[in-house]
Amino acid sequence: MDFWESDELAAHRDAARAWAEANVEPEWAEQQHTTGCHQTVEMHVRLARDGILGAGWPAEYGGSDVDPDFARAVFDECALRGLHTDGWSTTVMVARTLEQVGTEAQKRRYLPAALRGELMVALGYSEPDTGSDVAAAKTAAFRDGDSWLINGQKMFTSTAQVCSHVFVLARTNFNAPKHKGLSLFLVPTDSTGLAIQPIHTLGGQVTNATFYTDVRVPDTALVGAVDEGWDVMKVALVYERGVGAPASLTQTLSRDLAAWARQAGRPDGMVAFDDPLTAERIGRIAVDELVTRAFTKKVNWLVHKGDLPGIEGNMRKLFSSEATQRHYSETLDILGADGILAPGAANAPAGGIFEHAFRAAVVTTIYGGASEILREIIAERHLILPRNRPH
Ligand SMILES: Cc1cc2nc3c(=O)[nH]c(=O)nc-3n(C[C@H](O)[C@H](O)[C@H](O)COP(=O)(O)OP(=O)(O)OC[C@H]3O[C@@H](n4cnc5c(N)ncnc54)[C@H](O)[C@@H]3O)c2cc1C
């Protein structure tokens, strides 16, 4: 595999920058920062309008002829402007899962709607007592005539406040073993009995608790077979770790820091880059960025081939999230006292983005599979080491 950017990719980057300059409003990043909502609906509409959401999807399900490399470059440009697209990331995870396990009717109904920007899906897996042990979910779904009634509570249903649906993991059989008796449902967020309450987090993101009281959905909302939801989750989790892992700000951090260090004066008349420790730290960050990019390329290539990037996705998620935390910790050390100036403070370096990113990075090793869990999976399934906990 050649890791250098081809001329074609560089052209996509230029075109993506032009798209972002024409379409991304400068106030959106500030709005995301103040509201804590990591999805901007107006931008989503523009991405859908220009076929960027549909890039790389089959035409029969609403895919566009936009080049996936251009689309990826557009998302990179949005991230570089401080914009999160978390609602779209979770939607892609669910859409890819539907593509693998959904009925033909579900694919024809939900996939084109997602690519038109009309359907956005939040993940309703975690509960107050179940996070890493997601298969222990207690939210109940019982058949009632030709529909289902859902009762329970989910924690951390991120971006549900702007999503049209939640992908809800529910228990449909309380007598079966833990990994049996689960089922997944696509539940509209405007359903009677569904309540959404905000949860404010250290990283500034506002996620949600979602409450389900006799929420009724039709049989067509069931994804996969009844009681066989763990098979669906195995696919969904692969896409979560492979596609949804954090990467955004780390892509240019070393470049941005190097630019700062070349001109940041010190009392002895030298610049920050003259300190060998600073130069070494920035160099290490640059290496991590390249490794993250290599993992990302491998995962994207596997998805493009139609493979499930299981182990590769876990490795990418583990490496990039831990690298992200290291990077912002190092960055604050490099910047010294100025580094903890928050967005809005006078003279905050890069508008306070580093202070914000340091806080936001904390969660990256927790959600989408905690590092400890990912290490266990890699140890057991890739290195074939013995399982270190009881079955
Ligand atoms: C900001 C934020 C957004 C989120 N968004 C979503 C979302 O959109 N949808 C959703 O469904 N969930 C979401 N989550 C939930 C997230 O996936 C869980 O927090 C995560 O799975 C960890 O679960 P937990 O919080 O219950 O911690 P626990 O599972 O209780 O883990 C606590 C600690 O114990 C360790 N641990 C647990 N089990 C093991 C084990 N077997 N071996 C070794 N160590 C172990 C963990 O690694 C961790 O360090 C979000 C969480 C946050 C904080």
Short mmCIF file of C-alpha atoms and ligand atoms in Angstrom, two decimals:
data_model
loop_
_atom_site.label_atom_id
_atom_site.label_comp_id
_atom_site.label_asym_id
_atom_site.label_seq_id
_atom_site.Cartn_x
_atom_site.Cartn_y
_atom_site.Cartn_z
CA MET A 1 0.00 0.00 0.00
CA ASP A 2 1.30 3.47 -0.92
CA PHE A 3 0.74 5.96 1.90
CA TRP A 4 1.76 9.07 0.01
CA GLU A 5 -1.08 11.22 -1.24
CA SER A 6 -1.61 10.76 -4.99
CA ASP A 7 -2.19 13.77 -7.27
CA GLU A 8 -5.83 12.71 -7.50
CA LEU A 9 -6.23 12.76 -3.71
CA ALA A 10 -4.54 16.15 -3.49
CA ALA A 11 -7.06 17.43 -6.09
CA HIS A 12 -9.92 16.08 -3.98
CA ARG A 13 -8.49 17.94 -0.99
CA ASP A 14 -8.43 21.21 -2.94
CA ALA A 15 -12.01 20.65 -4.14
CA ALA A 16 -13.12 19.73 -0.61
CA ARG A 17 -11.54 22.90 0.78
CA ALA A 18 -13.44 24.91 -1.84
CA TRP A 19 -16.68 23.10 -0.92
CA ALA A 20 -16.15 23.88 2.77
CA GLU A 21 -15.31 27.52 2.08
CA ALA A 22 -18.54 27.90 0.09
CA ASN A 23 -20.82 25.90 2.38
CA VAL A 24 -19.59 25.86 5.98
CA GLU A 25 -20.83 28.85 7.96
CA PRO A 26 -18.19 30.14 10.43
CA GLU A 27 -20.69 30.35 13.30
CA TRP A 28 -21.59 26.63 13.21
CA ALA A 29 -18.51 25.51 15.18
CA GLU A 30 -19.28 28.10 17.85
CA GLN A 31 -22.92 26.90 17.95
CA GLN A 32 -21.80 23.28 18.45
CA HIS A 33 -19.49 24.45 21.19
CA THR A 34 -22.14 26.40 23.08
CA THR A 35 -25.03 23.92 22.61
CA GLY A 36 -22.91 20.76 23.01
CA CYS A 37 -24.84 19.23 20.09
CA HIS A 38 -22.27 17.52 17.87
CA GLN A 39 -24.32 17.62 14.68
CA THR A 40 -25.32 20.67 12.61
CA VAL A 41 -28.55 20.02 10.73
CA GLU A 42 -28.04 22.80 8.14
CA MET A 43 -24.67 21.40 7.15
CA HIS A 44 -26.15 17.90 6.93
CA VAL A 45 -28.75 19.18 4.46
CA ARG A 46 -25.99 20.67 2.27
CA LEU A 47 -23.92 17.46 2.41
CA ALA A 48 -26.99 15.48 1.30
CA ARG A 49 -27.88 18.01 -1.43
CA ASP A 50 -24.45 17.65 -3.04
CA GLY A 51 -24.46 13.83 -2.94
CA ILE A 52 -21.64 13.72 -0.37
CA LEU A 53 -23.63 11.53 2.04
CA GLY A 54 -24.41 9.12 -0.81
CA ALA A 55 -20.79 8.69 -1.94
CA GLY A 56 -19.74 5.03 -2.18
CA TRP A 57 -23.27 3.65 -1.71
CA PRO A 58 -25.01 1.49 -4.35
CA ALA A 59 -27.22 3.53 -6.72
CA GLU A 60 -30.19 1.22 -6.04
CA TYR A 61 -30.21 2.46 -2.41
CA GLY A 62 -29.79 6.13 -3.28
CA GLY A 63 -26.00 6.25 -3.65
CA SER A 64 -24.50 9.14 -5.64
CA ASP A 65 -21.63 9.17 -8.15
CA VAL A 66 -19.59 11.48 -5.91
CA ASP A 67 -16.08 10.07 -5.36
CA PRO A 68 -15.76 8.60 -1.81
CA ASP A 69 -12.25 10.13 -1.52
CA PHE A 70 -13.73 13.57 -2.16
CA ALA A 71 -16.47 12.90 0.39
CA ARG A 72 -13.89 11.84 3.01
CA ALA A 73 -11.88 14.97 2.26
CA VAL A 74 -15.01 17.10 2.82
CA PHE A 75 -15.57 15.51 6.25
CA ASP A 76 -11.89 16.15 7.06
CA GLU A 77 -12.35 19.80 6.09
CA CYS A 78 -15.44 20.09 8.30
CA ALA A 79 -13.49 18.54 11.21
CA LEU A 80 -10.62 20.95 10.65
CA ARG A 81 -13.14 23.79 11.01
CA GLY A 82 -14.06 22.42 14.45
CA LEU A 83 -17.29 20.72 13.32
CA HIS A 84 -18.40 17.32 14.59
CA THR A 85 -20.70 15.11 12.51
CA ASP A 86 -21.52 12.53 15.20
CA GLY A 87 -25.15 12.08 14.12
CA TRP A 88 -24.00 11.14 10.64
CA SER A 89 -21.32 8.77 12.01
CA THR A 90 -23.91 6.82 13.99
CA THR A 91 -26.29 6.87 11.02
CA VAL A 92 -23.59 5.35 8.78
CA MET A 93 -22.97 2.62 11.37
CA VAL A 94 -26.67 1.69 11.38
CA ALA A 95 -27.03 2.05 7.60
CA ARG A 96 -24.03 -0.26 7.00
CA THR A 97 -25.56 -2.72 9.48
CA LEU A 98 -28.92 -2.58 7.66
CA GLU A 99 -27.11 -3.15 4.38
CA GLN A 100 -25.73 -6.40 5.84
CA VAL A 101 -28.66 -7.72 7.89
CA GLY A 102 -31.80 -5.71 6.96
CA THR A 103 -34.66 -6.98 4.82
CA GLU A 104 -34.85 -5.73 1.24
CA ALA A 105 -37.86 -3.59 2.25
CA GLN A 106 -35.86 -2.01 5.11
CA LYS A 107 -32.91 -1.27 2.83
CA ARG A 108 -35.18 0.40 0.26
CA ARG A 109 -36.98 2.42 2.93
CA TYR A 110 -34.19 3.51 5.27
CA LEU A 111 -31.00 3.74 3.18
CA PRO A 112 -32.18 6.29 0.57
CA ALA A 113 -33.77 8.35 3.36
CA ALA A 114 -30.44 8.38 5.24
CA LEU A 115 -28.50 9.41 2.13
CA ARG A 116 -31.05 12.19 1.42
CA GLY A 117 -30.31 13.46 4.94
CA GLU A 118 -33.85 12.82 6.15
CA LEU A 119 -33.13 9.87 8.45
CA MET A 120 -30.56 10.26 11.23
CA VAL A 121 -30.10 7.50 13.79
CA ALA A 122 -28.73 7.62 17.36
CA LEU A 123 -27.42 4.50 19.12
CA GLY A 124 -29.54 3.23 22.03
CA TYR A 125 -27.34 0.46 23.41
CA SER A 126 -26.01 1.60 26.83
CA GLU A 127 -28.21 1.64 29.94
CA PRO A 128 -27.64 2.92 33.48
CA ASP A 129 -26.24 -0.51 34.48
CA THR A 130 -24.87 -1.76 31.17
CA GLY A 131 -22.11 -0.15 29.11
CA SER A 132 -19.19 -2.44 28.29
CA ASP A 133 -21.43 -5.37 29.12
CA VAL A 134 -23.92 -4.22 26.51
CA ALA A 135 -25.54 -7.65 26.11
CA ALA A 136 -26.92 -7.34 29.66
CA ALA A 137 -29.48 -4.77 28.43
CA LYS A 138 -32.74 -4.81 30.38
CA THR A 139 -34.94 -2.52 28.29
CA ALA A 140 -37.87 -4.77 27.39
CA ALA A 141 -39.75 -5.23 24.13
CA PHE A 142 -42.87 -7.41 24.07
CA ARG A 143 -45.07 -8.29 21.13
CA ASP A 144 -48.55 -6.79 21.33
CA GLY A 145 -50.72 -7.84 18.39
CA ASP A 146 -48.81 -6.99 15.21
CA SER A 147 -46.58 -4.42 16.93
CA TRP A 148 -44.06 -4.19 19.81
CA LEU A 149 -44.21 -2.30 23.11
CA ILE A 150 -40.89 -1.03 24.44
CA ASN A 151 -40.24 -0.07 28.10
CA GLY A 152 -36.97 0.92 29.76
CA GLN A 153 -34.18 3.48 29.89
CA LYS A 154 -31.07 4.10 27.82
CA MET A 155 -28.05 6.18 28.83
CA PHE A 156 -25.80 8.29 26.60
CA THR A 157 -28.06 8.25 23.51
CA SER A 158 -25.85 10.86 21.83
CA THR A 159 -27.37 13.32 19.30
CA ALA A 160 -30.87 11.83 19.86
CA GLN A 161 -32.05 15.44 20.20
CA VAL A 162 -31.54 15.95 16.44
CA CYS A 163 -32.04 12.38 15.20
CA SER A 164 -35.18 10.97 13.58
CA HIS A 165 -34.66 7.46 15.06
CA VAL A 166 -32.89 5.55 17.83
CA PHE A 167 -31.46 2.08 17.15
CA VAL A 168 -32.69 0.44 20.37
CA LEU A 169 -31.21 -2.76 21.79
CA ALA A 170 -33.98 -4.48 23.78
CA ARG A 171 -34.54 -7.77 25.56
CA THR A 172 -37.32 -9.78 23.95
CA ASN A 173 -36.80 -12.95 25.97
CA PHE A 174 -35.98 -12.79 29.71
CA ASN A 175 -35.69 -16.58 30.04
CA ALA A 176 -32.90 -17.05 27.50
CA PRO A 177 -29.12 -16.73 28.19
CA LYS A 178 -27.73 -13.15 28.10
CA HIS A 179 -26.60 -13.12 24.47
CA LYS A 180 -29.80 -14.79 23.26
CA GLY A 181 -33.15 -13.07 23.72
CA LEU A 182 -32.02 -9.63 22.43
CA SER A 183 -33.56 -7.78 19.47
CA LEU A 184 -32.96 -4.43 17.75
CA PHE A 185 -35.58 -1.88 16.73
CA LEU A 186 -35.52 1.36 14.76
CA VAL A 187 -37.64 3.62 16.96
CA PRO A 188 -38.76 7.08 15.70
CA THR A 189 -37.77 9.79 18.18
CA ASP A 190 -41.22 11.38 17.86
CA SER A 191 -42.91 8.19 19.17
CA THR A 192 -45.46 8.67 21.95
CA GLY A 193 -43.85 7.62 25.25
CA LEU A 194 -40.24 8.41 24.24
CA ALA A 195 -38.64 11.17 26.36
CA ILE A 196 -35.17 12.67 25.81
CA GLN A 197 -33.25 14.34 28.67
CA PRO A 198 -29.87 16.07 28.24
CA ILE A 199 -26.68 14.95 30.04
CA HIS A 200 -23.83 17.50 30.14
CA THR A 201 -20.33 16.02 29.93
CA LEU A 202 -16.76 17.03 30.80
CA GLY A 203 -15.89 17.32 27.12
CA GLY A 204 -18.66 19.87 26.47
CA GLN A 205 -20.78 17.39 24.51
CA VAL A 206 -24.43 17.20 25.58
CA THR A 207 -25.54 13.58 25.28
CA ASN A 208 -28.91 12.18 26.47
CA ALA A 209 -30.77 9.77 28.68
CA THR A 210 -33.76 8.33 26.78
CA PHE A 211 -36.85 6.92 28.49
CA TYR A 212 -39.28 4.49 26.85
CA THR A 213 -42.76 4.09 28.33
CA ASP A 214 -45.06 1.85 26.29
CA VAL A 215 -43.43 3.02 23.06
CA ARG A 216 -45.20 1.20 20.24
CA VAL A 217 -43.41 0.30 17.00
CA PRO A 218 -44.59 -1.88 14.11
CA ASP A 219 -43.07 -5.27 13.31
CA THR A 220 -41.26 -3.64 10.36
CA ALA A 221 -39.10 -1.73 12.88
CA LEU A 222 -37.46 -4.99 14.01
CA VAL A 223 -33.94 -5.35 12.51
CA GLY A 224 -32.77 -8.97 12.20
CA ALA A 225 -34.58 -11.93 13.71
CA VAL A 226 -36.43 -11.87 17.05
CA ASP A 227 -34.10 -12.88 19.93
CA GLU A 228 -31.09 -12.93 17.53
CA GLY A 229 -30.11 -9.30 18.12
CA TRP A 230 -26.61 -10.19 19.28
CA ASP A 231 -25.83 -11.26 15.69
CA VAL A 232 -26.94 -7.77 14.57
CA MET A 233 -24.89 -6.12 17.34
CA LYS A 234 -21.75 -7.99 16.28
CA VAL A 235 -22.03 -6.32 12.87
CA ALA A 236 -23.02 -2.91 14.31
CA LEU A 237 -20.09 -2.87 16.77
CA VAL A 238 -17.62 -3.64 13.99
CA TYR A 239 -18.81 -0.56 12.12
CA GLU A 240 -18.77 1.54 15.30
CA ARG A 241 -15.12 0.75 16.02
CA GLY A 242 -14.01 0.75 12.41
CA VAL A 243 -15.82 3.73 10.95
CA GLY A 244 -16.74 5.85 13.94
CA ALA A 245 -13.42 6.04 15.75
CA PRO A 246 -12.05 9.51 16.51
CA ALA A 247 -9.49 10.90 14.11
CA SER A 248 -10.46 14.46 13.30
CA LEU A 249 -8.30 17.03 15.08
CA THR A 250 -5.21 14.82 15.33
CA GLN A 251 -4.66 14.95 11.58
CA THR A 252 -3.03 18.36 11.58
CA LEU A 253 -2.03 18.80 15.21
CA SER A 254 1.70 18.27 14.58
CA ARG A 255 1.63 20.76 11.69
CA ASP A 256 -0.27 23.33 13.76
CA LEU A 257 2.05 22.89 16.74
CA ALA A 258 5.14 23.10 14.53
CA ALA A 259 3.86 26.37 13.03
CA TRP A 260 3.30 27.73 16.53
CA ALA A 261 6.69 26.51 17.82
CA ARG A 262 8.59 28.12 14.93
CA GLN A 263 7.46 31.58 15.96
CA ALA A 264 6.67 31.36 19.71
CA GLY A 265 9.38 33.44 21.40
CA ARG A 266 11.09 32.48 24.67
CA PRO A 267 12.62 34.83 27.27
CA ASP A 268 16.15 33.75 26.15
CA GLY A 269 15.49 35.02 22.62
CA MET A 270 15.08 31.57 21.07
CA VAL A 271 11.83 30.06 19.76
CA ALA A 272 9.93 27.08 21.20
CA PHE A 273 11.21 24.74 18.45
CA ASP A 274 14.78 25.27 19.68
CA ASP A 275 13.91 23.23 22.76
CA PRO A 276 14.80 19.62 21.76
CA LEU A 277 12.12 18.21 24.06
CA THR A 278 9.43 20.27 22.31
CA ALA A 279 10.70 19.20 18.89
CA GLU A 280 10.73 15.55 19.97
CA ARG A 281 7.20 15.73 21.34
CA ILE A 282 5.88 17.25 18.13
CA GLY A 283 7.76 14.60 16.13
CA ARG A 284 6.13 11.80 18.11
CA ILE A 285 2.69 13.30 17.46
CA ALA A 286 3.49 13.42 13.72
CA VAL A 287 4.39 9.68 13.79
CA ASP A 288 1.12 8.82 15.60
CA GLU A 289 -0.81 10.80 12.99
CA LEU A 290 0.73 8.70 10.22
CA VAL A 291 -0.04 5.43 12.05
CA THR A 292 -3.65 6.53 12.61
CA ARG A 293 -3.92 7.41 8.92
CA ALA A 294 -2.56 3.99 7.94
CA PHE A 295 -5.10 2.21 10.18
CA THR A 296 -7.89 4.39 8.77
CA LYS A 297 -6.90 3.60 5.19
CA LYS A 298 -6.84 -0.11 5.90
CA VAL A 299 -10.29 0.01 7.54
CA ASN A 300 -11.77 2.09 4.70
CA TRP A 301 -10.26 -0.27 2.14
CA LEU A 302 -11.78 -3.32 3.89
CA VAL A 303 -15.22 -1.65 4.04
CA HIS A 304 -14.87 -0.67 0.36
CA LYS A 305 -14.15 -4.36 -0.49
CA GLY A 306 -17.29 -5.38 1.40
CA ASP A 307 -15.35 -6.95 4.31
CA LEU A 308 -16.07 -6.39 8.03
CA PRO A 309 -13.02 -4.65 9.55
CA GLY A 310 -13.36 -6.42 12.94
CA ILE A 311 -9.86 -6.67 14.42
CA GLU A 312 -8.54 -3.81 12.27
CA GLY A 313 -11.35 -1.54 13.50
CA ASN A 314 -10.60 -2.41 17.13
CA MET A 315 -6.91 -1.69 16.58
CA ARG A 316 -7.64 1.62 14.90
CA LYS A 317 -10.06 2.69 17.63
CA LEU A 318 -7.67 1.67 20.41
CA PHE A 319 -4.62 3.33 18.85
CA SER A 320 -6.24 6.55 17.67
CA SER A 321 -8.20 7.22 20.88
CA GLU A 322 -5.19 6.63 23.14
CA ALA A 323 -2.97 8.66 20.81
CA THR A 324 -5.51 11.49 20.87
CA GLN A 325 -5.37 11.65 24.67
CA ARG A 326 -1.56 11.56 24.66
CA HIS A 327 -1.41 14.30 22.04
CA TYR A 328 -3.54 16.82 23.88
CA SER A 329 -1.81 16.10 27.16
CA GLU A 330 1.57 16.71 25.45
CA THR A 331 0.16 19.79 23.76
CA LEU A 332 -0.80 21.37 27.07
CA ASP A 333 2.71 20.61 28.39
CA ILE A 334 4.27 22.22 25.31
CA LEU A 335 2.09 25.33 25.47
CA GLY A 336 2.51 25.79 29.22
CA ALA A 337 0.05 28.02 31.06
CA ASP A 338 -1.41 29.42 27.80
CA GLY A 339 -2.58 25.92 26.86
CA ILE A 340 -5.36 25.90 29.43
CA LEU A 341 -6.96 29.09 28.13
CA ALA A 342 -10.46 28.02 27.09
CA PRO A 343 -12.35 29.06 23.94
CA GLY A 344 -13.44 32.67 24.37
CA ALA A 345 -10.45 33.67 26.56
CA ALA A 346 -8.27 36.51 25.28
CA ASN A 347 -5.00 35.22 23.70
CA ALA A 348 -6.07 31.56 23.89
CA PRO A 349 -3.81 29.67 21.43
CA ALA A 350 -5.77 28.56 18.33
CA GLY A 351 -8.93 30.06 19.87
CA GLY A 352 -8.79 27.68 22.86
CA ILE A 353 -9.17 24.56 20.74
CA PHE A 354 -6.40 22.72 22.64
CA GLU A 355 -8.01 23.15 26.05
CA HIS A 356 -11.32 22.00 24.61
CA ALA A 357 -9.74 19.03 22.79
CA PHE A 358 -7.93 17.92 25.97
CA ARG A 359 -11.29 17.63 27.77
CA ALA A 360 -13.08 16.14 24.74
CA ALA A 361 -10.38 13.45 24.32
CA VAL A 362 -11.13 11.89 27.72
CA VAL A 363 -14.25 10.09 26.51
CA THR A 364 -12.69 8.67 23.35
CA THR A 365 -11.20 5.68 25.22
CA ILE A 366 -14.58 4.97 26.84
CA TYR A 367 -17.31 5.17 24.21
CA GLY A 368 -17.53 2.86 21.24
CA GLY A 369 -15.70 0.18 23.24
CA ALA A 370 -13.46 0.97 26.22
CA SER A 371 -9.70 0.42 25.72
CA GLU A 372 -9.62 -2.48 28.20
CA ILE A 373 -12.33 -4.31 26.24
CA LEU A 374 -10.61 -3.69 22.90
CA ARG A 375 -7.29 -5.01 24.27
CA GLU A 376 -9.07 -8.15 25.43
CA ILE A 377 -10.64 -8.67 21.99
CA ILE A 378 -7.32 -8.15 20.18
CA ALA A 379 -5.53 -10.46 22.64
CA GLU A 380 -8.10 -13.23 22.35
CA ARG A 381 -9.12 -13.08 18.69
CA HIS A 382 -5.99 -11.77 16.96
CA LEU A 383 -3.16 -13.08 19.15
CA ILE A 384 -5.18 -16.16 20.25
CA LEU A 385 -4.17 -15.64 23.89
CA PRO A 386 -6.23 -17.36 26.58
CA ARG A 387 -9.38 -15.63 27.84
CA ASN A 388 -8.62 -13.89 31.17
CA ARG A 389 -12.13 -13.88 32.63
CA PRO A 390 -14.79 -16.55 33.20
CA HIS A 391 -17.32 -17.32 30.43
C1 LIG B 1 -20.02 11.18 26.08
C2 LIG B 1 -20.51 9.77 25.90
C3 LIG B 1 -21.24 9.45 24.77
C4 LIG B 1 -21.75 8.17 24.60
N1 LIG B 1 -22.55 7.90 23.51
C5 LIG B 1 -23.20 6.71 23.46
C6 LIG B 1 -24.19 6.48 22.46
O1 LIG B 1 -24.44 7.32 21.59
N2 LIG B 1 -24.91 5.32 22.51
C7 LIG B 1 -24.66 4.35 23.45
O2 LIG B 1 -25.34 3.32 23.43
N3 LIG B 1 -23.71 4.53 24.39
C8 LIG B 1 -22.98 5.68 24.42
N4 LIG B 1 -22.04 5.90 25.41
C9 LIG B 1 -21.82 4.85 26.40
C10 LIG B 1 -20.47 4.17 26.25
O3 LIG B 1 -20.49 3.28 25.16
C11 LIG B 1 -20.20 3.47 27.60
O4 LIG B 1 -19.92 4.50 28.54
C12 LIG B 1 -19.05 2.51 27.49
O5 LIG B 1 -19.45 1.38 26.76
C13 LIG B 1 -18.54 2.09 28.89
O6 LIG B 1 -19.60 1.63 29.65
P1 LIG B 1 -19.83 2.16 31.15
O7 LIG B 1 -19.84 3.64 31.12
O8 LIG B 1 -21.04 1.47 31.70
O9 LIG B 1 -18.54 1.72 31.94
P2 LIG B 1 -18.23 0.25 32.45
O10 LIG B 1 -18.60 -0.76 31.43
O11 LIG B 1 -18.81 0.10 33.82
O12 LIG B 1 -16.66 0.29 32.54
C14 LIG B 1 -15.97 0.96 33.59
C15 LIG B 1 -14.50 0.59 33.48
O13 LIG B 1 -14.36 -0.83 33.67
C16 LIG B 1 -13.67 -1.41 32.56
N5 LIG B 1 -14.21 -2.73 32.26
C17 LIG B 1 -15.52 -3.07 32.11
N6 LIG B 1 -15.62 -4.37 31.75
C18 LIG B 1 -14.36 -4.86 31.67
C19 LIG B 1 -13.80 -6.12 31.33
N7 LIG B 1 -14.57 -7.18 30.97
N8 LIG B 1 -12.45 -6.25 31.32
C20 LIG B 1 -11.63 -5.21 31.65
N9 LIG B 1 -12.11 -3.98 31.99
C21 LIG B 1 -13.45 -3.79 31.99
C22 LIG B 1 -13.92 -0.46 31.39
O14 LIG B 1 -12.93 -0.57 30.40
C23 LIG B 1 -13.89 0.89 32.10
O15 LIG B 1 -12.57 1.33 32.27
C24 LIG B 1 -21.48 7.16 25.57
C25 LIG B 1 -20.70 7.47 26.70
C26 LIG B 1 -20.23 8.75 26.87
C27 LIG B 1 -19.44 9.05 28.11
#
